[in-house]
Amino acid sequence: YPLRRQRQMCIRDRVLTDHGLAAAIQELADTLTIPITVDDKLSHELPSEIETNLYFCIAELLTNIGKHSHASQASIVLSERSDGTVTVTVRDNGKGGAGTNRHKTSGLDGIRDRLAALDGELILDSPLGGPTQARLIVPNPKDLNYDNN
């Protein structure tokens, strides 16, 4: 099992490297048992550090949807605001309540930590009864002084 998981991560990393964030997220979404749409509205490729961090944040959110939400569908929208801020919106039609049963170290904390390293934030709206919407917000990569790849 650990070898299989490691191999899967290498494949996913390769898709991310070769084809970008949207393709890697679509591949990940295709492994879940519910339909998940991925809408890529980004006008350009992101720096690799931002793409990698967003990929793992989205992967954690998809894991949470699969494990806890009881959703029958979900969507992911990759977009940017006019000021260049990158926004990823992950929605599901599940039972909500994400973040209410906090464990010592939750996946949501890991997402917050990853985003904080990019001066970003997680905005979570998940009322009991659903639906859940998570927004990952990262400042304009140009403002963070990243070189692309």
mmCIF file of C-alpha atoms in Angstrom:
data_model
loop_
_atom_site.group_PDB
_atom_site.id
_atom_site.type_symbol
_atom_site.label_atom_id
_atom_site.label_comp_id
_atom_site.label_asym_id
_atom_site.label_seq_id
_atom_site.Cartn_x
_atom_site.Cartn_y
_atom_site.Cartn_z
ATOM 1 C CA TYR A 1 0.000 0.000 0.000
ATOM 2 C CA PRO A 2 2.628 2.670 0.840
ATOM 3 C CA LEU A 3 4.444 1.925 -2.421
ATOM 4 C CA ARG A 4 1.210 2.163 -4.399
ATOM 5 C CA ARG A 5 0.396 5.505 -2.741
ATOM 6 C CA GLN A 6 3.921 6.774 -3.440
ATOM 7 C CA ARG A 7 3.591 5.712 -7.071
ATOM 8 C CA GLN A 8 0.231 7.484 -7.349
ATOM 9 C CA MET A 9 1.753 10.667 -5.917
ATOM 10 C CA CYS A 10 4.551 10.496 -8.489
ATOM 11 C CA ILE A 11 1.988 10.143 -11.286
ATOM 12 C CA ARG A 12 0.002 13.064 -9.942
ATOM 13 C CA ASP A 13 3.136 15.150 -9.567
ATOM 14 C CA ARG A 14 4.053 14.349 -13.175
ATOM 15 C CA VAL A 15 0.621 15.455 -14.428
ATOM 16 C CA LEU A 16 0.931 18.657 -12.401
ATOM 17 C CA THR A 17 4.394 19.301 -13.822
ATOM 18 C CA ASP A 18 3.555 18.385 -17.414
ATOM 19 C CA HIS A 19 -0.012 19.634 -17.768
ATOM 20 C CA GLY A 20 -0.698 22.108 -14.960
ATOM 21 C CA LEU A 21 -3.008 22.471 -12.021
ATOM 22 C CA ALA A 22 -6.374 22.003 -13.746
ATOM 23 C CA ALA A 23 -5.339 18.730 -15.388
ATOM 24 C CA ALA A 24 -3.877 17.374 -12.151
ATOM 25 C CA ILE A 25 -7.032 18.314 -10.229
ATOM 26 C CA GLN A 26 -9.241 16.722 -12.906
ATOM 27 C CA GLU A 27 -7.237 13.507 -12.654
ATOM 28 C CA LEU A 28 -7.628 13.547 -8.880
ATOM 29 C CA ALA A 29 -11.357 14.330 -9.129
ATOM 30 C CA ASP A 30 -11.835 11.400 -11.506
ATOM 31 C CA THR A 31 -10.754 9.025 -8.728
ATOM 32 C CA LEU A 32 -13.750 9.930 -6.550
ATOM 33 C CA THR A 33 -17.071 8.149 -6.804
ATOM 34 C CA ILE A 34 -19.132 11.324 -7.251
ATOM 35 C CA PRO A 35 -19.104 13.611 -10.281
ATOM 36 C CA ILE A 36 -16.802 16.596 -9.831
ATOM 37 C CA THR A 37 -16.538 19.358 -12.396
ATOM 38 C CA VAL A 38 -13.338 21.336 -12.787
ATOM 39 C CA ASP A 39 -13.604 24.769 -14.386
ATOM 40 C CA ASP A 40 -10.261 26.415 -15.160
ATOM 41 C CA LYS A 41 -10.666 30.160 -15.645
ATOM 42 C CA LEU A 42 -7.005 31.004 -15.036
ATOM 43 C CA SER A 43 -5.470 33.016 -17.847
ATOM 44 C CA HIS A 44 -1.906 31.855 -17.221
ATOM 45 C CA GLU A 45 0.212 29.191 -15.581
ATOM 46 C CA LEU A 46 0.987 29.733 -11.916
ATOM 47 C CA PRO A 47 4.440 29.486 -10.347
ATOM 48 C CA SER A 48 5.183 25.859 -9.477
ATOM 49 C CA GLU A 49 5.272 26.492 -5.715
ATOM 50 C CA ILE A 50 1.781 27.973 -5.801
ATOM 51 C CA GLU A 51 0.444 25.212 -8.051
ATOM 52 C CA THR A 52 1.899 22.505 -5.816
ATOM 53 C CA ASN A 53 0.490 24.016 -2.626
ATOM 54 C CA LEU A 54 -2.940 24.553 -4.185
ATOM 55 C CA TYR A 55 -2.906 20.996 -5.533
ATOM 56 C CA PHE A 56 -2.355 19.525 -2.071
ATOM 57 C CA CYS A 57 -4.956 21.852 -0.519
ATOM 58 C CA ILE A 58 -7.534 20.796 -3.109
ATOM 59 C CA ALA A 59 -6.571 17.139 -2.643
ATOM 60 C CA GLU A 60 -7.279 17.462 1.084
ATOM 61 C CA LEU A 61 -10.640 19.102 0.414
ATOM 62 C CA LEU A 62 -11.564 16.319 -2.023
ATOM 63 C CA THR A 63 -10.528 13.745 0.573
ATOM 64 C CA ASN A 64 -12.827 15.438 3.079
ATOM 65 C CA ILE A 65 -15.687 15.431 0.575
ATOM 66 C CA GLY A 66 -15.180 11.722 -0.052
ATOM 67 C CA LYS A 67 -14.912 10.798 3.625
ATOM 68 C CA HIS A 68 -17.334 13.093 5.403
ATOM 69 C CA SER A 69 -19.736 15.098 3.262
ATOM 70 C CA HIS A 70 -22.132 12.483 1.830
ATOM 71 C CA ALA A 71 -22.254 14.728 -1.247
ATOM 72 C CA SER A 72 -23.633 13.563 -4.576
ATOM 73 C CA GLN A 73 -21.681 16.137 -6.578
ATOM 74 C CA ALA A 74 -18.984 18.769 -6.266
ATOM 75 C CA SER A 75 -17.306 21.484 -8.301
ATOM 76 C CA ILE A 76 -13.945 23.205 -8.402
ATOM 77 C CA VAL A 77 -13.403 26.595 -10.020
ATOM 78 C CA LEU A 78 -9.902 27.993 -10.567
ATOM 79 C CA SER A 79 -10.065 31.721 -11.207
ATOM 80 C CA GLU A 80 -8.349 35.031 -10.755
ATOM 81 C CA ARG A 81 -9.654 38.438 -9.794
ATOM 82 C CA SER A 82 -8.890 41.584 -11.748
ATOM 83 C CA ASP A 83 -6.065 42.362 -9.289
ATOM 84 C CA GLY A 84 -4.423 38.986 -10.060
ATOM 85 C CA THR A 85 -5.470 37.289 -6.809
ATOM 86 C CA VAL A 86 -5.884 33.554 -7.407
ATOM 87 C CA THR A 87 -9.062 31.974 -6.056
ATOM 88 C CA VAL A 88 -9.995 28.308 -5.946
ATOM 89 C CA THR A 89 -13.591 27.566 -4.968
ATOM 90 C CA VAL A 90 -14.518 24.020 -3.977
ATOM 91 C CA ARG A 91 -18.237 23.344 -3.441
ATOM 92 C CA ASP A 92 -20.203 20.244 -2.583
ATOM 93 C CA ASN A 93 -23.865 19.536 -1.935
ATOM 94 C CA GLY A 94 -23.185 17.416 1.150
ATOM 95 C CA LYS A 95 -24.323 17.627 4.754
ATOM 96 C CA GLY A 96 -22.046 20.514 5.767
ATOM 97 C CA GLY A 97 -20.507 20.962 9.181
ATOM 98 C CA ALA A 98 -16.905 20.921 7.918
ATOM 99 C CA GLY A 99 -14.542 22.006 10.666
ATOM 100 C CA THR A 100 -17.018 21.465 13.503
ATOM 101 C CA ASN A 101 -15.533 18.185 14.784
ATOM 102 C CA ARG A 102 -11.964 19.370 15.144
ATOM 103 C CA HIS A 103 -9.227 16.859 15.737
ATOM 104 C CA LYS A 104 -5.880 17.670 17.276
ATOM 105 C CA THR A 105 -4.399 18.148 13.816
ATOM 106 C CA SER A 106 -7.025 18.455 11.118
ATOM 107 C CA GLY A 107 -6.587 18.535 7.381
ATOM 108 C CA LEU A 108 -8.134 22.000 7.397
ATOM 109 C CA ASP A 109 -5.296 23.194 9.619
ATOM 110 C CA GLY A 110 -2.828 21.814 7.093
ATOM 111 C CA ILE A 111 -4.604 23.738 4.341
ATOM 112 C CA ARG A 112 -4.474 26.928 6.381
ATOM 113 C CA ASP A 113 -0.751 26.396 7.015
ATOM 114 C CA ARG A 114 -0.010 25.841 3.314
ATOM 115 C CA LEU A 115 -1.956 28.939 2.345
ATOM 116 C CA ALA A 116 -0.383 31.056 5.086
ATOM 117 C CA ALA A 117 3.027 30.236 3.617
ATOM 118 C CA LEU A 118 1.780 31.931 0.432
ATOM 119 C CA ASP A 119 0.207 34.859 2.326
ATOM 120 C CA GLY A 120 -3.141 33.280 1.456
ATOM 121 C CA GLU A 121 -6.205 32.202 3.376
ATOM 122 C CA LEU A 122 -8.974 29.628 3.570
ATOM 123 C CA ILE A 123 -12.549 30.869 3.825
ATOM 124 C CA LEU A 124 -14.876 28.040 4.813
ATOM 125 C CA ASP A 125 -18.674 28.231 4.714
ATOM 126 C CA SER A 126 -20.177 24.931 5.827
ATOM 127 C CA PRO A 127 -23.417 25.244 7.781
ATOM 128 C CA LEU A 128 -24.888 22.080 9.279
ATOM 129 C CA GLY A 129 -27.152 20.605 6.636
ATOM 130 C CA GLY A 130 -24.897 21.891 3.878
ATOM 131 C CA PRO A 131 -23.791 22.806 1.379
ATOM 132 C CA THR A 132 -20.085 23.429 1.873
ATOM 133 C CA GLN A 133 -17.985 25.990 0.075
ATOM 134 C CA ALA A 134 -14.251 26.393 0.628
ATOM 135 C CA ARG A 135 -12.365 29.262 -0.985
ATOM 136 C CA LEU A 136 -8.588 29.197 -1.224
ATOM 137 C CA ILE A 137 -7.258 32.684 -1.836
ATOM 138 C CA VAL A 138 -3.664 33.465 -2.792
ATOM 139 C CA PRO A 139 -2.370 36.976 -3.587
ATOM 140 C CA ASN A 140 -1.235 37.836 -7.076
ATOM 141 C CA PRO A 141 1.901 35.726 -7.689
ATOM 142 C CA LYS A 142 3.641 38.832 -9.053
ATOM 143 C CA ASP A 143 3.162 40.480 -5.650
ATOM 144 C CA LEU A 144 4.872 37.497 -4.004
ATOM 145 C CA ASN A 145 7.959 37.851 -6.230
ATOM 146 C CA TYR A 146 7.873 34.309 -7.581
ATOM 147 C CA ASP A 147 9.665 33.342 -10.700
ATOM 148 C CA ASN A 148 7.452 31.102 -12.794
ATOM 149 C CA ASN A 149 8.884 27.612 -12.349
#
